[in-house]
Coordinates of C-alpha atoms in Angstrom, one line a residue:
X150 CA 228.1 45.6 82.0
X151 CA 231.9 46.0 80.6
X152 CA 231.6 42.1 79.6
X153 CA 228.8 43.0 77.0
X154 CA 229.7 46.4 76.0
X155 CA 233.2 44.7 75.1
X156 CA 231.6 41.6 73.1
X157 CA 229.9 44.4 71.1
X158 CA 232.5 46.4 70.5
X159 CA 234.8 43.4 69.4
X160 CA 231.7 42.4 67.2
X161 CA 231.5 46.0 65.8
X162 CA 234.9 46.2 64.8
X163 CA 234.7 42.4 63.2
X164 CA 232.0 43.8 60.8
X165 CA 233.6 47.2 60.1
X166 CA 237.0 45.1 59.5
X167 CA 235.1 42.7 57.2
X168 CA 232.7 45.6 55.4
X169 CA 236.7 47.4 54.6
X170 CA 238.0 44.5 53.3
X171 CA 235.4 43.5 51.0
X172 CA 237.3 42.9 47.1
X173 CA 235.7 45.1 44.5
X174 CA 237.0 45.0 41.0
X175 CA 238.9 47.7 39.6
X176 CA 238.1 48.8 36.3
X177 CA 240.6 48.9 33.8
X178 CA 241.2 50.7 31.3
X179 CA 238.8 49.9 27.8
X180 CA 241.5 49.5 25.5
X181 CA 243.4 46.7 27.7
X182 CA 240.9 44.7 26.4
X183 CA 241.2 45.0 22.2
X184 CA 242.0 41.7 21.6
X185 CA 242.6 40.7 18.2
X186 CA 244.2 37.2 19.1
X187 CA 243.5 34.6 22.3
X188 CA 246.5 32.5 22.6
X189 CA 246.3 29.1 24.6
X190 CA 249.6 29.6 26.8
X191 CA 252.6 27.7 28.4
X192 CA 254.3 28.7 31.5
X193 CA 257.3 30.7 30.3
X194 CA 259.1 31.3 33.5
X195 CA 260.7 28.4 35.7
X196 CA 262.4 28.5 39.0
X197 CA 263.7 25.0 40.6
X198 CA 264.0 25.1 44.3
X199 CA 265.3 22.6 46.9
X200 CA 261.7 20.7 47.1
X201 CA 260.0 21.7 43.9
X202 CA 259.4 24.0 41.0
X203 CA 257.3 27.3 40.5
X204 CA 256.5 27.9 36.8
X205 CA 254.2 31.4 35.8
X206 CA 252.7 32.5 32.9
X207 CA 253.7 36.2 32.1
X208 CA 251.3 38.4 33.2
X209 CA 252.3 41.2 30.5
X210 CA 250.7 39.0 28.1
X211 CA 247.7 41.1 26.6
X212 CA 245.0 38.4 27.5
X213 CA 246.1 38.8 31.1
X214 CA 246.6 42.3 31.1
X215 CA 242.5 42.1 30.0
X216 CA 241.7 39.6 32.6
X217 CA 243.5 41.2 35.1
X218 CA 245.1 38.0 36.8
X219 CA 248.5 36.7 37.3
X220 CA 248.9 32.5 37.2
X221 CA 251.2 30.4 38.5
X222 CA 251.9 26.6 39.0
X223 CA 253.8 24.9 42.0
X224 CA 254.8 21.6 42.3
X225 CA 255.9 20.5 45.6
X226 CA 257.8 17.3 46.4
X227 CA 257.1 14.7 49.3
X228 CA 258.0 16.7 52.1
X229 CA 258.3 19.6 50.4
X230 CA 257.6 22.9 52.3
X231 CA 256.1 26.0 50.3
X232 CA 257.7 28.8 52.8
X233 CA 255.3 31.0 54.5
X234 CA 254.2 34.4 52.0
X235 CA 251.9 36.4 51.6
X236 CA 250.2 38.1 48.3
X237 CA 249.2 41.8 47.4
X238 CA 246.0 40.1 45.7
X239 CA 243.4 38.1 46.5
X240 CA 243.8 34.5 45.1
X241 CA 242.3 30.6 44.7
X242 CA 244.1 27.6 44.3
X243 CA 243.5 24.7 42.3
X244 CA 244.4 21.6 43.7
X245 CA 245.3 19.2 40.3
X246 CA 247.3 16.3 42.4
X247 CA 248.4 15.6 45.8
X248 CA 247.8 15.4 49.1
X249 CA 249.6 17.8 52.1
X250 CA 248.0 20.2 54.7
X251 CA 247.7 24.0 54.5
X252 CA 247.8 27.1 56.7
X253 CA 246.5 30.6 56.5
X254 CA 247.3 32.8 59.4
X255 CA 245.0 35.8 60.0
X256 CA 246.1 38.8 62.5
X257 CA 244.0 38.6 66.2
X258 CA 242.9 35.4 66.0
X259 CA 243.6 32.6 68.4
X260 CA 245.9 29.6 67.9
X261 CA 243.1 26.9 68.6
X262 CA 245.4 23.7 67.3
X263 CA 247.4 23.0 70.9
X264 CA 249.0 19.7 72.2
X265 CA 247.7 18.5 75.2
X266 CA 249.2 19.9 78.4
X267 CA 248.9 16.0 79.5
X268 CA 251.4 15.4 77.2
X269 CA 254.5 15.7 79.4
X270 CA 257.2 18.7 79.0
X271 CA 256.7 22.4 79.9
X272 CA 253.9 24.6 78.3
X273 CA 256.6 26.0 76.8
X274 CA 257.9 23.0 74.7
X275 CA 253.9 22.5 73.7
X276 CA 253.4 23.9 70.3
X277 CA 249.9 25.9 70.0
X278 CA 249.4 27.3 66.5
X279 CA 246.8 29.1 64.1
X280 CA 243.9 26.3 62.1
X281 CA 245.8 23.5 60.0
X282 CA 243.7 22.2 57.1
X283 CA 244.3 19.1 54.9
X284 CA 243.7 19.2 51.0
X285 CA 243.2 17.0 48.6
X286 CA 243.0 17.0 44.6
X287 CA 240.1 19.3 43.7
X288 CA 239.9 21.7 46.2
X289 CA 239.4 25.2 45.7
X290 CA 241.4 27.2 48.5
X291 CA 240.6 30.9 48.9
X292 CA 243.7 33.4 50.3
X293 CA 242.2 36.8 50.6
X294 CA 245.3 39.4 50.1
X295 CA 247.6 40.1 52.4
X296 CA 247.2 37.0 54.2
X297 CA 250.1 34.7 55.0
X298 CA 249.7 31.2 54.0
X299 CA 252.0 28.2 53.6
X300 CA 251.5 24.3 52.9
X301 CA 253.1 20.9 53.1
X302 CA 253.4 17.8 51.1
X303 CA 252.6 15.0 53.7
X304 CA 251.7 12.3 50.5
X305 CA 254.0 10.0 48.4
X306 CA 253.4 12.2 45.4
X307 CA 253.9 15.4 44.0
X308 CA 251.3 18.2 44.9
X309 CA 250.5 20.3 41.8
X310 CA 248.8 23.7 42.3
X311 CA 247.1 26.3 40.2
X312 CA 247.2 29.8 41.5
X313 CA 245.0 32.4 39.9
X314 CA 245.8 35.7 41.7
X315 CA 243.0 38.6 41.1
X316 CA 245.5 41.9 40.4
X317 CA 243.0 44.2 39.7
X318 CA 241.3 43.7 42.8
X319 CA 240.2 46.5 44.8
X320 CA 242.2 44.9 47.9
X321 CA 245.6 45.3 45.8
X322 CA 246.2 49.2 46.9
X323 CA 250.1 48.6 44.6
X324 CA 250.4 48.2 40.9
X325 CA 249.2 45.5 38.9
X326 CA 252.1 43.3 39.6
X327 CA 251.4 40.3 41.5
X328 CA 254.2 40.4 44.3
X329 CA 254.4 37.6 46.6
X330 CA 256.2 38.2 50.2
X331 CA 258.0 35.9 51.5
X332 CA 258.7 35.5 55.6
X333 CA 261.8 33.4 54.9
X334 CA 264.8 31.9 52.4
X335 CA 265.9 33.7 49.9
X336 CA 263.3 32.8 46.8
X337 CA 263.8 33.9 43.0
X338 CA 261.1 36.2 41.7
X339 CA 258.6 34.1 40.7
X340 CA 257.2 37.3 38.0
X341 CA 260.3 38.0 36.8
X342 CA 258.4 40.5 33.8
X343 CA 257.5 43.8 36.2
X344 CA 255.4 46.5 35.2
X345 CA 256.8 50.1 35.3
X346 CA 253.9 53.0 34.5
X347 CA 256.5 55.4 33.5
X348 CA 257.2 54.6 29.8
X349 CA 255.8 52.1 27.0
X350 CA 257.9 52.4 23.7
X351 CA 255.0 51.6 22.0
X352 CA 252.5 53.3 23.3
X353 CA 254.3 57.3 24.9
X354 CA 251.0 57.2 27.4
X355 CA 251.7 53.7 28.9
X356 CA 254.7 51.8 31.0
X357 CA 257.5 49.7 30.1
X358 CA 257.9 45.8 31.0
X359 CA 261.6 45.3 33.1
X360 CA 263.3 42.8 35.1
X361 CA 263.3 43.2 38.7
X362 CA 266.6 43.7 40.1
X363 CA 268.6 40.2 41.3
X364 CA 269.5 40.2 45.3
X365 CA 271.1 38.0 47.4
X366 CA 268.4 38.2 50.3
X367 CA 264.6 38.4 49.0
X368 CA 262.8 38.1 52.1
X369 CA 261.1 40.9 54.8
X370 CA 263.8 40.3 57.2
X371 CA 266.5 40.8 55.0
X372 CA 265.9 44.6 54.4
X373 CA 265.6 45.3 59.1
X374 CA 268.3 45.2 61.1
X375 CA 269.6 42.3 63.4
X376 CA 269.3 44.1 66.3
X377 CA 265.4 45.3 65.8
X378 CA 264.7 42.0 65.5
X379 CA 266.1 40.5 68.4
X380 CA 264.4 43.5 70.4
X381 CA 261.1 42.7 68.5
X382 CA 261.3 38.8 69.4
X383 CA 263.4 39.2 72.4
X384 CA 266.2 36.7 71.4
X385 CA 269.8 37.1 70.8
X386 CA 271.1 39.2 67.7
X387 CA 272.8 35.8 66.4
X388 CA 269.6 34.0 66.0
X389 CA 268.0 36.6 65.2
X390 CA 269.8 37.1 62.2
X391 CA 268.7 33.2 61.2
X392 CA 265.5 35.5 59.8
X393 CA 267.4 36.7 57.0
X394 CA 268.2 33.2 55.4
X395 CA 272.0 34.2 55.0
X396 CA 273.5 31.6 52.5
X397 CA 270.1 30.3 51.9
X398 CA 269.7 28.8 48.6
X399 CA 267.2 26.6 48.9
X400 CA 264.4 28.8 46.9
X401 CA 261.0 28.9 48.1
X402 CA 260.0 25.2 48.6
X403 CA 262.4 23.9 51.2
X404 CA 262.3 19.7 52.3
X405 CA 261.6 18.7 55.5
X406 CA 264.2 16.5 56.8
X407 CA 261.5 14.2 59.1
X408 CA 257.9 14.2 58.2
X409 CA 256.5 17.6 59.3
X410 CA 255.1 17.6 62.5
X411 CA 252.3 19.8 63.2
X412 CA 249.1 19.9 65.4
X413 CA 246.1 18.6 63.4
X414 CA 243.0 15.9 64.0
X415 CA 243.2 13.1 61.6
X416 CA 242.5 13.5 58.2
X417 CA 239.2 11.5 58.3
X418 CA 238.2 13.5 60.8
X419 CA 239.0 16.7 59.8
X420 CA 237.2 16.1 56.1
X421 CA 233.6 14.6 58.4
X422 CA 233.8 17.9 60.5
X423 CA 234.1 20.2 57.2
X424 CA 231.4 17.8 55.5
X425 CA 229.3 18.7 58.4
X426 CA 230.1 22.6 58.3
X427 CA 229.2 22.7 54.5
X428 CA 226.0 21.2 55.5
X429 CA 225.2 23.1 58.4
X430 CA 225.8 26.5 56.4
X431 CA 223.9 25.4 53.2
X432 CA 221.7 27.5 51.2
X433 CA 218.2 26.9 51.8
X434 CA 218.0 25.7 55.3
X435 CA 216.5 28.5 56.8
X436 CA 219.1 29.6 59.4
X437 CA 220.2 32.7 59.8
X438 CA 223.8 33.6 61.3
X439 CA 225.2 36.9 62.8
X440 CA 228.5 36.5 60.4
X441 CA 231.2 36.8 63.4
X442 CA 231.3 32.8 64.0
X443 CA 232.5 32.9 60.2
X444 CA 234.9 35.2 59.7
X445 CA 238.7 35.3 59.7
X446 CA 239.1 32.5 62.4
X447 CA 237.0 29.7 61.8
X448 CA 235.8 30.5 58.7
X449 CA 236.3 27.3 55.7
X450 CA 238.8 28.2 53.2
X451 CA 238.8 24.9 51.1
X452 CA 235.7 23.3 48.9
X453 CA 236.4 20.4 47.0
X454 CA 235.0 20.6 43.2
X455 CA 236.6 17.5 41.7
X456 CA 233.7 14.9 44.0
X457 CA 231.5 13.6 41.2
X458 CA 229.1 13.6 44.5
X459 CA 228.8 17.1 44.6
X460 CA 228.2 18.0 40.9
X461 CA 225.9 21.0 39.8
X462 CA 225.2 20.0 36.3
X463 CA 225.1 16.1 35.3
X464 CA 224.9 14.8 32.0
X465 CA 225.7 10.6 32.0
X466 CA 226.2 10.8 28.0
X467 CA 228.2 14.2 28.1
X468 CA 229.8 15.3 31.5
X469 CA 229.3 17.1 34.9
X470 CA 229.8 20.4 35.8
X471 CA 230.8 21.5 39.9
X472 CA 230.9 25.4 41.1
X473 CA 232.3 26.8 44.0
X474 CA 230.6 30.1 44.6
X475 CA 229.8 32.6 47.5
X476 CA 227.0 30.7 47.9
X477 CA 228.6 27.5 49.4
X478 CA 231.6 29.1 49.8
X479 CA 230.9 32.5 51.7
X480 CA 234.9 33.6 52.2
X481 CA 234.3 34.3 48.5
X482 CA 232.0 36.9 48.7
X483 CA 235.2 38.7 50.9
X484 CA 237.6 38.1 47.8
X485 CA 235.1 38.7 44.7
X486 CA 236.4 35.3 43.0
X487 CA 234.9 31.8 42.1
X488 CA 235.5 28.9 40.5
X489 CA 233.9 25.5 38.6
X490 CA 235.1 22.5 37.6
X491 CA 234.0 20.7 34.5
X492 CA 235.0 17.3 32.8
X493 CA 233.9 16.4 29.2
X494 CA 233.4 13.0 28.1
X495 CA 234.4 12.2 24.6
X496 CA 232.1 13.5 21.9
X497 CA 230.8 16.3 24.0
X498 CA 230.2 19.6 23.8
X499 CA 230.0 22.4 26.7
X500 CA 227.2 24.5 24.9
X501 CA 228.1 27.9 23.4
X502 CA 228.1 30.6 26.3
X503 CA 229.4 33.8 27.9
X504 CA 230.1 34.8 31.1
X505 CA 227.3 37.8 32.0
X506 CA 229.8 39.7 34.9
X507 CA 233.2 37.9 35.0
X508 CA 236.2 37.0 33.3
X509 CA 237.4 33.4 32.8
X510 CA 240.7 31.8 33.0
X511 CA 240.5 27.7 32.4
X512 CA 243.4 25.9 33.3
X513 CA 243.2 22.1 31.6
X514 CA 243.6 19.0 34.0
X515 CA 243.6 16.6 31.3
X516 CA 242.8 15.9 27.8
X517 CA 242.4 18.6 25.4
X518 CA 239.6 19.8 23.2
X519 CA 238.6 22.0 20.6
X520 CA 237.7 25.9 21.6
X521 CA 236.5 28.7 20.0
X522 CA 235.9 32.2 21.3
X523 CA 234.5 34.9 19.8
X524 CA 234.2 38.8 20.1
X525 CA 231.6 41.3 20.2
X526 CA 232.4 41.8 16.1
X527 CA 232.1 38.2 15.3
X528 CA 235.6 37.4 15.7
X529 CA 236.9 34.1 16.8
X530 CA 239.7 35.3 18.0
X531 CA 240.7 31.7 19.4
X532 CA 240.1 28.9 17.3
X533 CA 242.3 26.2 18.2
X534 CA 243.3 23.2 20.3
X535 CA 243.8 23.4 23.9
X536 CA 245.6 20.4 25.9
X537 CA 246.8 19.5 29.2
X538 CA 248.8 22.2 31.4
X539 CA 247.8 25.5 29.4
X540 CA 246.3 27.9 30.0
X541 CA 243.3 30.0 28.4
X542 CA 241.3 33.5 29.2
X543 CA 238.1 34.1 27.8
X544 CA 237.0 37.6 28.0
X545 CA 233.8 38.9 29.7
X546 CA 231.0 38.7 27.4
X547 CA 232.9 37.0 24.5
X548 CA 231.0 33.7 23.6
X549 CA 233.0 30.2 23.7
X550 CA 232.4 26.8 23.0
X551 CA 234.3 23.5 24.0
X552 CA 234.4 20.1 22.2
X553 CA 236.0 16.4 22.7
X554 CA 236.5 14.2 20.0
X555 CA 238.4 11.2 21.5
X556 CA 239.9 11.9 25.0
X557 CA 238.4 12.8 27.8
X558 CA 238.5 16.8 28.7
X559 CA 238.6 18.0 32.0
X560 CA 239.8 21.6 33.5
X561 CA 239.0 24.3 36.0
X562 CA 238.0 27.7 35.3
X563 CA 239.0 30.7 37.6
X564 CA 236.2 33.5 37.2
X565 CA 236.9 37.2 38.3
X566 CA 233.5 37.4 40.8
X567 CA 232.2 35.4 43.5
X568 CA 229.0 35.0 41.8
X569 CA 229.6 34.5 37.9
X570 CA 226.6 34.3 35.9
X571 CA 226.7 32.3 32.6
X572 CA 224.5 32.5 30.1
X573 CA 224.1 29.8 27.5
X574 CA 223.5 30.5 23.4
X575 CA 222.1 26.4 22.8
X576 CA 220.2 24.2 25.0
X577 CA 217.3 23.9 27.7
X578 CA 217.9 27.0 29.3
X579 CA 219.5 29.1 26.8
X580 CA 218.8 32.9 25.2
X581 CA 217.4 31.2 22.3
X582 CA 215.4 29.1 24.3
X583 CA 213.6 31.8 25.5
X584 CA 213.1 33.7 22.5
X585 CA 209.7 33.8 20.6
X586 CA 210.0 31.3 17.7
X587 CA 208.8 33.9 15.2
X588 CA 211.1 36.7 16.8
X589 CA 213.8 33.9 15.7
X590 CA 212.3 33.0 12.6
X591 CA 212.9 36.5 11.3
X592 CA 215.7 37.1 12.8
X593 CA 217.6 34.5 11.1
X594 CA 215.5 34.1 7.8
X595 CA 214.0 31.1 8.9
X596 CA 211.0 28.9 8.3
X597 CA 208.3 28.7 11.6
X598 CA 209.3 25.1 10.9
X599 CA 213.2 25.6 11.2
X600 CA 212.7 28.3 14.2
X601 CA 211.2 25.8 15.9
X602 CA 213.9 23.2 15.5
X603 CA 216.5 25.3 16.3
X604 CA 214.9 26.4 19.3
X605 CA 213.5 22.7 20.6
X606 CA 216.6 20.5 18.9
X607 CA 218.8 20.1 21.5
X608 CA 217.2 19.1 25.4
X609 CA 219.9 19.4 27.7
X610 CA 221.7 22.0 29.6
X611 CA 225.4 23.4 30.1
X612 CA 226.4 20.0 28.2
X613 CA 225.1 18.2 25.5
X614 CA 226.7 14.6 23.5
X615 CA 228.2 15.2 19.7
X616 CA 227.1 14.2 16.2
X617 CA 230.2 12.5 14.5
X618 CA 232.2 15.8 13.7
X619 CA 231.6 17.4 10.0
X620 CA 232.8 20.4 8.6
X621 CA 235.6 22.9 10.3
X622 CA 235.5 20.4 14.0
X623 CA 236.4 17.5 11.2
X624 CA 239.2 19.5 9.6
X625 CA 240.6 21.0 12.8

């Protein structure tokens, strides 16, 4: 009987762990929110390591302060290692270009990647480690807070990655700074603008913005002494002190002398057996699981949006739209966060919509287009172009609309719950759609005649093909 009564209990404490460390929104305060002006945005901050460069976008600025996110952009090198942290907030990643391999290491579980005892040596020289998984460009990979991840460059090309981080989160018990901790070297802040609560000059109730302080030794080990740690990993005090990355300048992506070498399957292999998963755990089949087999050990971290395969939304003339939910992606129902992935042919327009429960954050791939976002007072408080490498938050509830002229338009937008819900103005499926025509008629001083084509004009959905552009799209 202890065998059973201890498989419950390890199951019981699986689902209180997983029920406490749900991500819930916090609410911030109304007034963070007043926006007046959306700007499309540059990274302002840059830090050059060794292997590769971390650029962020302030996160004082008042469009993030709304949103309630922090963004940042890493491109790592061929063989470049991004050093093992971990973050106070939940947080997906964007995979723009690359390939490498990833790790997230979560507390209890077991290291199922192992070489083969057949493999000659001692057990000790046989390295047994936490999951590995590979990534390629379009995945979305979810790293719940608090969790230490790290990843590699194992291609003959840059990686370039777009990390949204979810500050007001429920699982970030700090401020609203996004802090990353780092388990080795000596990396520059990669937020250099912190937040203090304690004064605002411009506002007597609210904090100040300051730089953090500038040390020599950034990482967890720096601030314990020597001769904990070689207690704590029962090792001499002189290599224990290797910990604190003493004269380490190399920032926080490092290179790898020889091609990493980790435990993995091949990469073929690795993408059938997640194909498989994904199909296996499916909405719709009918199969009901218990929750423990998926949870912090096995669970899949990485969905690729960027397959034209896997699209949600398809229109030959216009586009395609992919979306990486809780549905298909249930680790997101953990960190309250989701994701799609649109491209835009030329002469398209993604409909005019808003976002029902979630803020956005788009992050442009390629191309650029015309957007306009509006507020609840009519507002277009963006109105502008938006190109390749900027970013742009829309606002829950404020309508926006997109539109190519001549290049191609493709990004990824970052939305603040793990089920967004949009709601489209034009089209198929839209509000006005479904709106009795005489309840539009009035409405807008129409004709039954004009009601009617308003309503019935345009057939698609999500994403619809252009006229030739007149008026304010002509002059912009």
């Amino acid at each position: 009987m202890a065998k059973p009564n201890l498989l419950f209990s390890l199951s019981l404490c699986l689902l209180v762990l997983f029920h406490g460390s749900s991500a819930v929104r916090q609410h911030q305060p109304q007034h963070e929110c007043q926006l007046d002006r959306i700007d499309a945005l540059e990274p302002d901050n840059r830090v050059e390591s060794e292997a590769g460069v971390v650029e962020s976008w302030n996160p004082n600025e008042p469009q993030f302060q709304c949103t309630g996110v922090a963004v940042v952009r890493r491109t790592i090198e061929p063989r470049g290692l991004l050093l093992p942290s971990y973050s106070n907030a939940p947080q997906l990643v964007y995979i723009v270009r690359g390939r490498g391999v990833s790790g997230s290491i979560y507390a209890g579980c077991p290291e199922t990647f192992q070489e083969s005892q057949h493999a000659g040596g001692s057990s000790r020289d046989q390295d047994q480690h936490q999951k590995v998984r590979s990534f390629r460009p379009g995945d979305i990979i979810a790293i719940p807070a608090g969790v230490a991840h790290w990843c590699y460059n194992d291609g003959n090309e840059p990686v370039v990655a777009v990390s949204v981080l979810d500050v007001h989160n429920r699982a970030n018990q700090l401020d609203v700074n996004p802090r990353h901790f780092y388990l080795a070297g000596n990396p520059e802040e990669e937020f250099p603008q912190r937040y203090d609560e304690r004064r605002d000059p411009r506002d007597p109730g609210r904090g100040i913005f300051r730089e953090p302080e500038r040390r020599t030794c950034n990482n967890l080990f720096c601030g314990m002494d020597s001769r904990f740690l070689a207690e704590a990993f029962n090792v001499n005090e002189q290599l224990a002190r290797k910990l604190q990355s003493e004269n380490d300048f190399r920032g926080s992506i490092v290179r790898v002398e020889r091609q990493l070498q980790v435990v993995r399957p091949p990469r073929t292999q690795q993408e059938r057996q997640e194909q498989l998963q994904r199909e296996r755990v499916s909405p719709g089949r009918g199969e009901h699981y218990n929750g423990l087999e998926e949870t912090f050990c096995s669970m899949r971290v990485i969905e690729n949006i960027a397959d034209s395969s896997r699209v949600d939304v398809f229109v030959p003339e216009a586009g395609r739209v992919s979306t990486v939910n809780s549905h298909n992606l249930p680790i997101l129902q953990r960190i309250q966060l989701s994701a799609s992935h649109v491209v835009l042919r030329n002469n398209a327009v993604r409909l005019p919509h808003w976002h029902m429960n979630a803020h956005s954050v788009m992050y442009v791939v390629r191309g650029q287009a015309q957007v306009q976002v509006v507020d609840e007072n009519g507002n277009a408080v963006f109105d502008g172009n938006v190109r390749e490498g900027q970013v742009l938050t829309v606002p829950q509830n404020f309508a926006v609309v997109k539109r190519t002229e001549r290049d191609m338009f493709e990004y990824v937008e970052f939305k603040t719950n793990d089920n967004a819900m949009t709601n489209d103005l034009a089209g198929r499926a839209s509000t006005i759609r479904a709106l009795p025509v005489e309840v539009v008629a009035n409405a807008y001083r129409l004709s039954l005649e004009d009601a009617r084509r308003l309503k019935y004009s345009t057939q698609e959905t999500t994403l619809t093909s252009a006229r030739p552009p007149t008026g304010r799209w002509a002059d912009a």
